[in-house]
Amino acid sequence: MKNLSKNLAISSAIAAGVAMVSSTTIAHAAKPTMEKCYGIVKAGKNDCAIKSQGTSCAGQAKKDGIGDAWIYVPNGKCEAIIGGSLEPKTDK
């Protein structure tokens, strides 16, 4: 019985240590910085107003790929997306 109590105490201590390490790792995960990416927005999914359409709210893009509609993407990813631009584009 004495060994059982000792094993239980050791197992509990190990489990508590693992839980503390796991929660510390999660708490310190940094949020990626974001940038505006123009020209890749799906209809109805824009993050803010669109001057060319006269909208004042998010989610009002009438079609896909409007040049001055934007969404936030992680820094450095916009120009890796086909049609993505860091500057507004004029639709042709």
Short mmCIF file of N, CA and C in Angstrom, two decimals:
data_model
loop_
_atom_site.label_atom_id
_atom_site.label_comp_id
_atom_site.label_asym_id
_atom_site.label_seq_id
_atom_site.Cartn_x
_atom_site.Cartn_y
_atom_site.Cartn_z
N MET A 1 0.81 -1.19 0.00
CA MET A 1 0.00 0.00 0.00
C MET A 1 0.86 1.26 0.00
N LYS A 2 1.99 1.17 0.72
CA LYS A 2 2.88 2.31 0.79
C LYS A 2 3.46 2.63 -0.60
N ASN A 3 3.83 1.61 -1.37
CA ASN A 3 4.36 1.80 -2.71
C ASN A 3 3.30 2.39 -3.64
N LEU A 4 2.04 1.97 -3.48
CA LEU A 4 0.96 2.47 -4.30
C LEU A 4 0.79 3.97 -4.08
N SER A 5 0.83 4.43 -2.84
CA SER A 5 0.72 5.85 -2.52
C SER A 5 1.90 6.64 -3.09
N LYS A 6 3.07 6.05 -3.00
CA LYS A 6 4.27 6.71 -3.53
C LYS A 6 4.18 6.82 -5.05
N ASN A 7 3.75 5.76 -5.73
CA ASN A 7 3.61 5.79 -7.19
C ASN A 7 2.55 6.80 -7.62
N LEU A 8 1.45 6.86 -6.88
CA LEU A 8 0.39 7.81 -7.19
C LEU A 8 0.88 9.24 -7.03
N ALA A 9 1.65 9.51 -6.00
CA ALA A 9 2.19 10.85 -5.77
C ALA A 9 3.16 11.24 -6.89
N ILE A 10 4.00 10.31 -7.31
CA ILE A 10 4.95 10.59 -8.38
C ILE A 10 4.22 10.83 -9.70
N SER A 11 3.24 9.99 -10.00
CA SER A 11 2.46 10.14 -11.24
C SER A 11 1.72 11.47 -11.26
N SER A 12 1.17 11.86 -10.13
CA SER A 12 0.46 13.14 -10.05
C SER A 12 1.40 14.32 -10.27
N ALA A 13 2.57 14.24 -9.69
CA ALA A 13 3.55 15.31 -9.86
C ALA A 13 4.00 15.43 -11.32
N ILE A 14 4.21 14.30 -11.97
CA ILE A 14 4.62 14.32 -13.38
C ILE A 14 3.49 14.91 -14.24
N ALA A 15 2.26 14.48 -14.00
CA ALA A 15 1.12 14.99 -14.76
C ALA A 15 0.96 16.50 -14.56
N ALA A 16 1.13 16.98 -13.36
CA ALA A 16 1.02 18.41 -13.09
C ALA A 16 2.12 19.18 -13.80
N GLY A 17 3.33 18.64 -13.81
CA GLY A 17 4.44 19.29 -14.50
C GLY A 17 4.21 19.38 -16.00
N VAL A 18 3.71 18.31 -16.60
CA VAL A 18 3.42 18.31 -18.03
C VAL A 18 2.33 19.33 -18.34
N ALA A 19 1.30 19.38 -17.52
CA ALA A 19 0.21 20.34 -17.74
C ALA A 19 0.71 21.78 -17.65
N MET A 20 1.61 22.06 -16.73
CA MET A 20 2.13 23.42 -16.58
C MET A 20 2.97 23.81 -17.79
N VAL A 21 3.78 22.91 -18.29
CA VAL A 21 4.61 23.20 -19.46
C VAL A 21 3.74 23.43 -20.68
N SER A 22 2.71 22.62 -20.85
CA SER A 22 1.81 22.75 -22.00
C SER A 22 1.08 24.08 -21.98
N SER A 23 0.55 24.48 -20.84
CA SER A 23 -0.20 25.73 -20.77
C SER A 23 0.71 26.94 -20.94
N THR A 24 1.93 26.87 -20.51
CA THR A 24 2.88 27.96 -20.68
C THR A 24 3.21 28.15 -22.16
N THR A 25 3.37 27.08 -22.87
CA THR A 25 3.68 27.15 -24.30
C THR A 25 2.54 27.80 -25.06
N ILE A 26 1.33 27.43 -24.76
CA ILE A 26 0.16 27.99 -25.44
C ILE A 26 -0.02 29.46 -25.10
N ALA A 27 0.20 29.84 -23.87
CA ALA A 27 -0.01 31.22 -23.45
C ALA A 27 0.95 32.19 -24.13
N HIS A 28 2.11 31.73 -24.54
CA HIS A 28 3.11 32.61 -25.11
C HIS A 28 3.14 32.60 -26.65
N ALA A 29 2.19 31.92 -27.26
CA ALA A 29 2.16 31.91 -28.73
C ALA A 29 1.80 33.31 -29.23
N ALA A 30 2.62 33.86 -30.10
CA ALA A 30 2.42 35.22 -30.59
C ALA A 30 1.45 35.24 -31.76
N LYS A 31 0.63 36.29 -31.80
CA LYS A 31 -0.27 36.48 -32.94
C LYS A 31 0.55 36.98 -34.13
N PRO A 32 0.25 36.47 -35.32
CA PRO A 32 0.98 36.98 -36.48
C PRO A 32 0.53 38.40 -36.79
N THR A 33 1.44 39.23 -37.27
CA THR A 33 1.05 40.57 -37.69
C THR A 33 0.35 40.44 -39.03
N MET A 34 -0.59 41.32 -39.29
CA MET A 34 -1.44 41.22 -40.47
C MET A 34 -1.24 42.41 -41.40
N GLU A 35 -1.58 42.21 -42.68
CA GLU A 35 -1.52 43.28 -43.66
C GLU A 35 -2.78 43.22 -44.53
N LYS A 36 -3.15 44.36 -45.11
CA LYS A 36 -4.28 44.41 -46.02
C LYS A 36 -3.85 43.82 -47.35
N CYS A 37 -4.70 42.96 -47.91
CA CYS A 37 -4.42 42.36 -49.22
C CYS A 37 -5.61 42.65 -50.14
N TYR A 38 -5.33 43.40 -51.20
CA TYR A 38 -6.36 43.83 -52.14
C TYR A 38 -6.48 42.85 -53.31
N GLY A 39 -7.69 42.77 -53.86
CA GLY A 39 -7.92 42.05 -55.11
C GLY A 39 -8.18 40.56 -54.99
N ILE A 40 -8.22 40.02 -53.79
CA ILE A 40 -8.42 38.57 -53.64
C ILE A 40 -9.71 38.23 -52.91
N VAL A 41 -10.52 39.23 -52.62
CA VAL A 41 -11.70 39.03 -51.78
C VAL A 41 -12.80 38.27 -52.53
N LYS A 42 -13.39 37.31 -51.87
CA LYS A 42 -14.55 36.60 -52.38
C LYS A 42 -15.78 37.46 -52.13
N ALA A 43 -16.76 37.40 -52.99
CA ALA A 43 -17.98 38.20 -52.85
C ALA A 43 -18.56 38.04 -51.44
N GLY A 44 -18.86 39.18 -50.80
CA GLY A 44 -19.46 39.17 -49.48
C GLY A 44 -18.51 38.92 -48.33
N LYS A 45 -17.21 38.86 -48.57
CA LYS A 45 -16.24 38.51 -47.52
C LYS A 45 -15.20 39.60 -47.26
N ASN A 46 -15.39 40.81 -47.78
CA ASN A 46 -14.40 41.88 -47.56
C ASN A 46 -14.38 42.31 -46.10
N ASP A 47 -13.24 42.85 -45.64
CA ASP A 47 -13.08 43.25 -44.25
C ASP A 47 -13.49 44.70 -43.97
N CYS A 48 -13.66 45.52 -44.99
CA CYS A 48 -14.03 46.92 -44.75
C CYS A 48 -14.69 47.50 -46.00
N ALA A 49 -14.94 48.81 -45.97
CA ALA A 49 -15.63 49.52 -47.06
C ALA A 49 -14.90 49.39 -48.39
N ILE A 50 -15.67 49.52 -49.48
CA ILE A 50 -15.11 49.49 -50.84
C ILE A 50 -15.50 50.78 -51.53
N LYS A 51 -14.52 51.65 -51.78
CA LYS A 51 -14.79 52.96 -52.38
C LYS A 51 -15.48 52.86 -53.73
N SER A 52 -15.00 51.96 -54.60
CA SER A 52 -15.55 51.88 -55.96
C SER A 52 -17.01 51.44 -55.98
N GLN A 53 -17.46 50.77 -54.92
CA GLN A 53 -18.85 50.32 -54.86
C GLN A 53 -19.70 51.18 -53.94
N GLY A 54 -19.06 52.14 -53.26
CA GLY A 54 -19.79 53.01 -52.36
C GLY A 54 -20.30 52.33 -51.11
N THR A 55 -19.67 51.23 -50.70
CA THR A 55 -20.09 50.55 -49.47
C THR A 55 -19.37 51.13 -48.27
N SER A 56 -19.98 50.98 -47.12
CA SER A 56 -19.37 51.52 -45.91
C SER A 56 -19.13 50.43 -44.86
N CYS A 57 -19.42 49.20 -45.20
CA CYS A 57 -19.30 48.12 -44.22
C CYS A 57 -18.59 46.90 -44.80
N ALA A 58 -18.15 46.06 -43.90
CA ALA A 58 -17.54 44.79 -44.30
C ALA A 58 -18.62 43.85 -44.84
N GLY A 59 -18.20 42.91 -45.67
CA GLY A 59 -19.10 41.88 -46.15
C GLY A 59 -20.04 42.31 -47.26
N GLN A 60 -19.75 43.41 -47.95
CA GLN A 60 -20.66 43.90 -48.99
C GLN A 60 -20.09 43.84 -50.40
N ALA A 61 -19.00 43.13 -50.61
CA ALA A 61 -18.44 42.98 -51.97
C ALA A 61 -19.47 42.24 -52.82
N LYS A 62 -19.75 42.80 -54.01
CA LYS A 62 -20.78 42.23 -54.87
C LYS A 62 -20.25 41.13 -55.79
N LYS A 63 -18.93 41.06 -55.98
CA LYS A 63 -18.35 40.01 -56.82
C LYS A 63 -16.96 39.66 -56.30
N ASP A 64 -16.43 38.58 -56.79
CA ASP A 64 -15.08 38.14 -56.41
C ASP A 64 -14.01 39.03 -57.05
N GLY A 65 -12.90 39.24 -56.35
CA GLY A 65 -11.71 39.86 -56.92
C GLY A 65 -11.78 41.35 -57.21
N ILE A 66 -12.62 42.11 -56.51
CA ILE A 66 -12.69 43.56 -56.71
C ILE A 66 -11.35 44.16 -56.31
N GLY A 67 -10.78 45.02 -57.17
CA GLY A 67 -9.43 45.54 -56.98
C GLY A 67 -9.20 46.37 -55.74
N ASP A 68 -10.24 47.07 -55.25
CA ASP A 68 -10.03 47.89 -54.05
C ASP A 68 -10.73 47.30 -52.81
N ALA A 69 -11.18 46.07 -52.91
CA ALA A 69 -11.70 45.35 -51.74
C ALA A 69 -10.54 44.58 -51.12
N TRP A 70 -10.51 44.53 -49.79
CA TRP A 70 -9.38 43.89 -49.13
C TRP A 70 -9.80 43.02 -47.96
N ILE A 71 -8.91 42.12 -47.58
CA ILE A 71 -9.03 41.34 -46.36
C ILE A 71 -7.65 41.32 -45.70
N TYR A 72 -7.64 41.05 -44.39
CA TYR A 72 -6.37 40.91 -43.69
C TYR A 72 -5.81 39.51 -43.91
N VAL A 73 -4.51 39.45 -44.17
CA VAL A 73 -3.77 38.18 -44.27
C VAL A 73 -2.49 38.34 -43.47
N PRO A 74 -1.86 37.24 -43.05
CA PRO A 74 -0.59 37.36 -42.32
C PRO A 74 0.46 38.08 -43.17
N ASN A 75 1.28 38.90 -42.52
CA ASN A 75 2.35 39.64 -43.23
C ASN A 75 3.17 38.71 -44.11
N GLY A 76 3.43 39.20 -45.32
CA GLY A 76 4.25 38.46 -46.25
C GLY A 76 3.50 37.46 -47.11
N LYS A 77 2.22 37.26 -46.87
CA LYS A 77 1.46 36.26 -47.63
C LYS A 77 0.71 36.86 -48.81
N CYS A 78 0.37 38.13 -48.79
CA CYS A 78 -0.46 38.74 -49.83
C CYS A 78 0.15 38.57 -51.22
N GLU A 79 1.39 38.92 -51.36
CA GLU A 79 2.01 38.87 -52.67
C GLU A 79 2.30 37.45 -53.13
N ALA A 80 2.09 36.46 -52.26
CA ALA A 80 2.25 35.06 -52.65
C ALA A 80 0.93 34.49 -53.20
N ILE A 81 -0.14 35.27 -53.12
CA ILE A 81 -1.46 34.83 -53.59
C ILE A 81 -1.71 35.43 -54.97
N ILE A 82 -2.16 34.61 -55.91
CA ILE A 82 -2.46 35.09 -57.25
C ILE A 82 -3.51 36.19 -57.16
N GLY A 83 -3.21 37.35 -57.74
CA GLY A 83 -4.12 38.48 -57.72
C GLY A 83 -3.98 39.37 -56.50
N GLY A 84 -3.18 38.96 -55.53
CA GLY A 84 -3.00 39.74 -54.30
C GLY A 84 -2.10 40.94 -54.52
N SER A 85 -2.46 42.07 -53.88
CA SER A 85 -1.68 43.30 -54.00
C SER A 85 -1.73 44.05 -52.68
N LEU A 86 -0.63 44.69 -52.32
CA LEU A 86 -0.59 45.49 -51.10
C LEU A 86 -1.19 46.88 -51.32
N GLU A 87 -1.47 47.21 -52.56
CA GLU A 87 -2.07 48.50 -52.92
C GLU A 87 -3.39 48.24 -53.66
N PRO A 88 -4.37 49.14 -53.49
CA PRO A 88 -5.63 48.97 -54.24
C PRO A 88 -5.37 48.97 -55.74
N LYS A 89 -6.16 48.16 -56.46
CA LYS A 89 -6.04 48.08 -57.91
C LYS A 89 -7.33 48.64 -58.52
N THR A 90 -7.23 49.16 -59.73
CA THR A 90 -8.43 49.62 -60.42
C THR A 90 -8.96 48.46 -61.27
N ASP A 91 -10.26 48.23 -61.19
CA ASP A 91 -10.88 47.17 -62.00
C ASP A 91 -10.96 47.61 -63.44
N LYS A 92 -10.71 46.70 -64.35
CA LYS A 92 -10.76 47.03 -65.78
C LYS A 92 -11.92 46.33 -66.43
#
